[in-house]
Amino acid sequence: MTRIPHAVPGEPDPLRTLGLEQLRRRTSMKWRTYPEDVLPLWVAEMDVPLAGPVVRAATDALALGDTGYPAGTAYAEALAAFAVARWNWDGIAVERTAIVPDVMLGVVEMLKLVTGPGDPVIVNPPVYPPFFQFVTHMERRVVEAPLGPGLRIDPAALEEAFREATAGTGRAAFLLCSPHNPTGTVHTADELAAVAALAERYGVRVVADEIHAPLVFPGVTFVPYLSVPGAERGLSLMSASKGWNLAGLKAALALAGPKAATDLDRLPEEVGHGPSHLGVIAHTAALREATGWLDALLTGLQANRRLLTGLLAEQLPAIRLHPAEATCLAWLDCRALGLGDDPAQVFLDRGRVALSSGLPFGTGGAGHVRLNLATSPDILTEGVRRMAAALARPSGARTSRTAS
């Protein structure tokens, strides 16, 4: 698959626009979960203003009173055009798509189509915690195939999990995270083709969460799962929510491979009532008109990753930062600090900085934290300063309430 260059730079870095005082006026989960003296660098919300085309599309709809129920194929058409321009992939057939409320609820609906209660769902820990939560809530059981060397998919572990999952009489599915959260790994075409081959051999249905696909750094090739040989029976979920910070404007797309179209046809009609019409409008505008903004964001995220690398080397050299090719997240191995299985709690209690604990990510998460890079360089710098200061403070001590 040939990589298509990103748009010509020109827009300002959206990560350098908003200050801490402005951000604290927000009422979303990131900014209201912890007290004001805590600096939040955890959940995957970005500290950015929205892209201009998204704001205009949403406000125009509000001015028109266009706030009814979602309809049409504009979102799917916009994603298809984005996939061609960005990933050189023309495999999105609008007739094999469906609007769903968001990616995780779409995952649930896809798993309902291809598995039943009690059936196994394979995951690759450490992985996005809702993979465990949603799967068990829908009365499926999780089978782990932990990531291997370099925190990449381990074919041997995956095959063993497929063998175990299909040993009974029920059906089995593999919930693939691509790009992988929390590691930022972008799976190669060969890796994904190997997944597809194993899935066909064992009769396992693949459901791919590709929500972070727009957040792949320049020079790295994102390969849609449905584009690889053997993935014709696969299902995928995509959205503009992570790339353009639109989680509060609910809308995502389910995509079916050519041999999974009949599965998608069985999706209950009422699922299409869950997405927000305003969300569909916003996501469509992002994909069609805000790729320049996205490229400026990606440049800023790369700069922040370099900044984080330097800050850790200077202040917390025992922390190992896993190299990443995508997402706005950083996976930090803190085991050498001797802070136990949950260093995030130590950083919160002693440093007043909130990071995501590695424990809910499953096997391989103990002793790790996930840090959200999608903030200003000043806030990121203050966050690392607080992490370092936490190591010098005894349990119970706290930092100042001020932050730069």
mmCIF file with all atom_site columns, C-alpha atoms in Angstrom, residues 85-173:
data_model
loop_
_atom_site.group_PDB
_atom_site.id
_atom_site.type_symbol
_atom_site.label_atom_id
_atom_site.label_alt_id
_atom_site.label_comp_id
_atom_site.label_asym_id
_atom_site.label_entity_id
_atom_site.label_seq_id
_atom_site.pdbx_PDB_ins_code
_atom_site.Cartn_x
_atom_site.Cartn_y
_atom_site.Cartn_z
_atom_site.occupancy
_atom_site.B_iso_or_equiv
_atom_site.pdbx_formal_charge
_atom_site.auth_seq_id
_atom_site.auth_comp_id
_atom_site.auth_asym_id
_atom_site.auth_atom_id
_atom_site.pdbx_PDB_model_num
ATOM 1  C CA . ALA A 1 85  ? -6.544  10.352  0.019  1.00 0.00 ? 85  ALA A CA 1
ATOM 2  C CA . ARG A 1 86  ? -4.906  9.332   3.288  1.00 0.00 ? 86  ARG A CA 1
ATOM 3  C CA . TRP A 1 87  ? -4.356  5.594   3.046  1.00 0.00 ? 87  TRP A CA 1
ATOM 4  C CA . ASN A 1 88  ? -4.654  4.985   -0.710 1.00 0.00 ? 88  ASN A CA 1
ATOM 5  C CA . TRP A 1 89  ? -7.523  2.611   0.073  1.00 0.00 ? 89  TRP A CA 1
ATOM 6  C CA . ASP A 1 90  ? -10.659 2.597   -2.021 1.00 0.00 ? 90  ASP A CA 1
ATOM 7  C CA . GLY A 1 91  ? -12.254 -0.338  -0.211 1.00 0.00 ? 91  GLY A CA 1
ATOM 8  C CA . ILE A 1 92  ? -15.012 1.486   1.689  1.00 0.00 ? 92  ILE A CA 1
ATOM 9  C CA . ALA A 1 93  ? -18.263 0.600   -0.039 1.00 0.00 ? 93  ALA A CA 1
ATOM 10 C CA . VAL A 1 94  ? -20.963 2.949   1.250  1.00 0.00 ? 94  VAL A CA 1
ATOM 11 C CA . GLU A 1 95  ? -23.571 0.200   0.944  1.00 0.00 ? 95  GLU A CA 1
ATOM 12 C CA . ARG A 1 96  ? -21.548 -1.893  3.397  1.00 0.00 ? 96  ARG A CA 1
ATOM 13 C CA . THR A 1 97  ? -21.511 0.734   6.142  1.00 0.00 ? 97  THR A CA 1
ATOM 14 C CA . ALA A 1 98  ? -23.837 1.670   8.991  1.00 0.00 ? 98  ALA A CA 1
ATOM 15 C CA . ILE A 1 99  ? -23.911 4.630   11.358 1.00 0.00 ? 99  ILE A CA 1
ATOM 16 C CA . VAL A 1 100 ? -23.547 3.574   15.000 1.00 0.00 ? 100 VAL A CA 1
ATOM 17 C CA . PRO A 1 101 ? -23.548 5.654   18.205 1.00 0.00 ? 101 PRO A CA 1
ATOM 18 C CA . ASP A 1 102 ? -19.785 5.459   18.799 1.00 0.00 ? 102 ASP A CA 1
ATOM 19 C CA . VAL A 1 103 ? -16.952 3.020   18.273 1.00 0.00 ? 103 VAL A CA 1
ATOM 20 C CA . MET A 1 104 ? -17.319 0.999   21.471 1.00 0.00 ? 104 MET A CA 1
ATOM 21 C CA . LEU A 1 105 ? -21.091 0.684   21.181 1.00 0.00 ? 105 LEU A CA 1
ATOM 22 C CA . GLY A 1 106 ? -20.490 -0.248  17.552 1.00 0.00 ? 106 GLY A CA 1
ATOM 23 C CA . VAL A 1 107 ? -18.045 -2.916  18.719 1.00 0.00 ? 107 VAL A CA 1
ATOM 24 C CA . VAL A 1 108 ? -20.753 -4.304  20.988 1.00 0.00 ? 108 VAL A CA 1
ATOM 25 C CA . GLU A 1 109 ? -23.229 -4.448  18.134 1.00 0.00 ? 109 GLU A CA 1
ATOM 26 C CA . MET A 1 110 ? -20.722 -6.138  15.800 1.00 0.00 ? 110 MET A CA 1
ATOM 27 C CA . LEU A 1 111 ? -19.869 -8.716  18.464 1.00 0.00 ? 111 LEU A CA 1
ATOM 28 C CA . LYS A 1 112 ? -23.556 -9.403  18.939 1.00 0.00 ? 112 LYS A CA 1
ATOM 29 C CA . LEU A 1 113 ? -23.800 -10.164 15.221 1.00 0.00 ? 113 LEU A CA 1
ATOM 30 C CA . VAL A 1 114 ? -21.020 -12.757 15.213 1.00 0.00 ? 114 VAL A CA 1
ATOM 31 C CA . THR A 1 115 ? -21.047 -14.242 18.747 1.00 0.00 ? 115 THR A CA 1
ATOM 32 C CA . GLY A 1 116 ? -23.548 -15.278 21.397 1.00 0.00 ? 116 GLY A CA 1
ATOM 33 C CA . PRO A 1 117 ? -23.702 -15.122 25.197 1.00 0.00 ? 117 PRO A CA 1
ATOM 34 C CA . GLY A 1 118 ? -20.855 -17.056 26.756 1.00 0.00 ? 118 GLY A CA 1
ATOM 35 C CA . ASP A 1 119 ? -18.759 -17.037 23.581 1.00 0.00 ? 119 ASP A CA 1
ATOM 36 C CA . PRO A 1 120 ? -15.087 -16.013 23.794 1.00 0.00 ? 120 PRO A CA 1
ATOM 37 C CA . VAL A 1 121 ? -13.658 -12.719 22.566 1.00 0.00 ? 121 VAL A CA 1
ATOM 38 C CA . ILE A 1 122 ? -9.866  -12.560 22.179 1.00 0.00 ? 122 ILE A CA 1
ATOM 39 C CA . VAL A 1 123 ? -7.980  -9.364  23.042 1.00 0.00 ? 123 VAL A CA 1
ATOM 40 C CA . ASN A 1 124 ? -4.292  -8.339  23.051 1.00 0.00 ? 124 ASN A CA 1
ATOM 41 C CA . PRO A 1 125 ? -3.374  -6.878  26.453 1.00 0.00 ? 125 PRO A CA 1
ATOM 42 C CA . PRO A 1 126 ? -2.221  -4.429  27.512 1.00 0.00 ? 126 PRO A CA 1
ATOM 43 C CA . VAL A 1 127 ? -5.191  -2.916  25.701 1.00 0.00 ? 127 VAL A CA 1
ATOM 44 C CA . TYR A 1 128 ? -7.907  -0.258  26.054 1.00 0.00 ? 128 TYR A CA 1
ATOM 45 C CA . PRO A 1 129 ? -9.771  -1.092  29.306 1.00 0.00 ? 129 PRO A CA 1
ATOM 46 C CA . PRO A 1 130 ? -13.313 -0.877  27.837 1.00 0.00 ? 130 PRO A CA 1
ATOM 47 C CA . PHE A 1 131 ? -12.435 -3.940  25.757 1.00 0.00 ? 131 PHE A CA 1
ATOM 48 C CA . PHE A 1 132 ? -12.689 -5.929  28.981 1.00 0.00 ? 132 PHE A CA 1
ATOM 49 C CA . GLN A 1 133 ? -15.605 -3.974  30.419 1.00 0.00 ? 133 GLN A CA 1
ATOM 50 C CA . PHE A 1 134 ? -17.895 -3.994  27.405 1.00 0.00 ? 134 PHE A CA 1
ATOM 51 C CA . VAL A 1 135 ? -17.187 -7.609  26.471 1.00 0.00 ? 135 VAL A CA 1
ATOM 52 C CA . THR A 1 136 ? -17.960 -8.945  29.934 1.00 0.00 ? 136 THR A CA 1
ATOM 53 C CA . HIS A 1 137 ? -21.003 -6.696  30.321 1.00 0.00 ? 137 HIS A CA 1
ATOM 54 C CA . MET A 1 138 ? -22.495 -8.255  27.192 1.00 0.00 ? 138 MET A CA 1
ATOM 55 C CA . GLU A 1 139 ? -21.991 -11.722 28.685 1.00 0.00 ? 139 GLU A CA 1
ATOM 56 C CA . ARG A 1 140 ? -19.036 -12.785 26.561 1.00 0.00 ? 140 ARG A CA 1
ATOM 57 C CA . ARG A 1 141 ? -15.814 -14.031 28.110 1.00 0.00 ? 141 ARG A CA 1
ATOM 58 C CA . VAL A 1 142 ? -12.407 -12.493 27.501 1.00 0.00 ? 142 VAL A CA 1
ATOM 59 C CA . VAL A 1 143 ? -9.516  -14.640 26.289 1.00 0.00 ? 143 VAL A CA 1
ATOM 60 C CA . GLU A 1 144 ? -6.136  -12.907 26.442 1.00 0.00 ? 144 GLU A CA 1
ATOM 61 C CA . ALA A 1 145 ? -3.428  -13.165 23.807 1.00 0.00 ? 145 ALA A CA 1
ATOM 62 C CA . PRO A 1 146 ? -0.822  -10.814 25.313 1.00 0.00 ? 146 PRO A CA 1
ATOM 63 C CA . LEU A 1 147 ? 1.382   -8.686  23.093 1.00 0.00 ? 147 LEU A CA 1
ATOM 64 C CA . GLY A 1 148 ? 4.814   -10.129 22.418 1.00 0.00 ? 148 GLY A CA 1
ATOM 65 C CA . PRO A 1 149 ? 8.300   -8.674  21.963 1.00 0.00 ? 149 PRO A CA 1
ATOM 66 C CA . GLY A 1 150 ? 8.291   -4.984  21.158 1.00 0.00 ? 150 GLY A CA 1
ATOM 67 C CA . LEU A 1 151 ? 4.650   -4.891  22.312 1.00 0.00 ? 151 LEU A CA 1
ATOM 68 C CA . ARG A 1 152 ? 3.507   -6.167  18.928 1.00 0.00 ? 152 ARG A CA 1
ATOM 69 C CA . ILE A 1 153 ? 0.969   -8.875  18.129 1.00 0.00 ? 153 ILE A CA 1
ATOM 70 C CA . ASP A 1 154 ? 2.438   -12.269 19.006 1.00 0.00 ? 154 ASP A CA 1
ATOM 71 C CA . PRO A 1 155 ? 1.313   -14.757 16.312 1.00 0.00 ? 155 PRO A CA 1
ATOM 72 C CA . ALA A 1 156 ? 2.019   -17.771 18.525 1.00 0.00 ? 156 ALA A CA 1
ATOM 73 C CA . ALA A 1 157 ? 0.038   -16.355 21.451 1.00 0.00 ? 157 ALA A CA 1
ATOM 74 C CA . LEU A 1 158 ? -2.770  -15.363 19.103 1.00 0.00 ? 158 LEU A CA 1
ATOM 75 C CA . GLU A 1 159 ? -2.957  -18.815 17.548 1.00 0.00 ? 159 GLU A CA 1
ATOM 76 C CA . GLU A 1 160 ? -3.020  -20.448 20.965 1.00 0.00 ? 160 GLU A CA 1
ATOM 77 C CA . ALA A 1 161 ? -5.859  -18.138 21.998 1.00 0.00 ? 161 ALA A CA 1
ATOM 78 C CA . PHE A 1 162 ? -7.748  -18.895 18.770 1.00 0.00 ? 162 PHE A CA 1
ATOM 79 C CA . ARG A 1 163 ? -7.251  -22.620 19.374 1.00 0.00 ? 163 ARG A CA 1
ATOM 80 C CA . GLU A 1 164 ? -8.523  -22.332 22.935 1.00 0.00 ? 164 GLU A CA 1
ATOM 81 C CA . ALA A 1 165 ? -11.447 -20.108 21.962 1.00 0.00 ? 165 ALA A CA 1
ATOM 82 C CA . THR A 1 166 ? -12.664 -22.446 19.228 1.00 0.00 ? 166 THR A CA 1
ATOM 83 C CA . ALA A 1 167 ? -12.245 -25.688 21.160 1.00 0.00 ? 167 ALA A CA 1
ATOM 84 C CA . GLY A 1 168 ? -15.917 -25.645 22.207 1.00 0.00 ? 168 GLY A CA 1
ATOM 85 C CA . THR A 1 169 ? -19.079 -25.509 20.175 1.00 0.00 ? 169 THR A CA 1
ATOM 86 C CA . GLY A 1 170 ? -19.711 -21.760 20.230 1.00 0.00 ? 170 GLY A CA 1
ATOM 87 C CA . ARG A 1 171 ? -18.479 -18.938 18.056 1.00 0.00 ? 171 ARG A CA 1
ATOM 88 C CA . ALA A 1 172 ? -15.415 -16.780 18.704 1.00 0.00 ? 172 ALA A CA 1
ATOM 89 C CA . ALA A 1 173 ? -14.296 -13.267 17.804 1.00 0.00 ? 173 ALA A CA 1
#
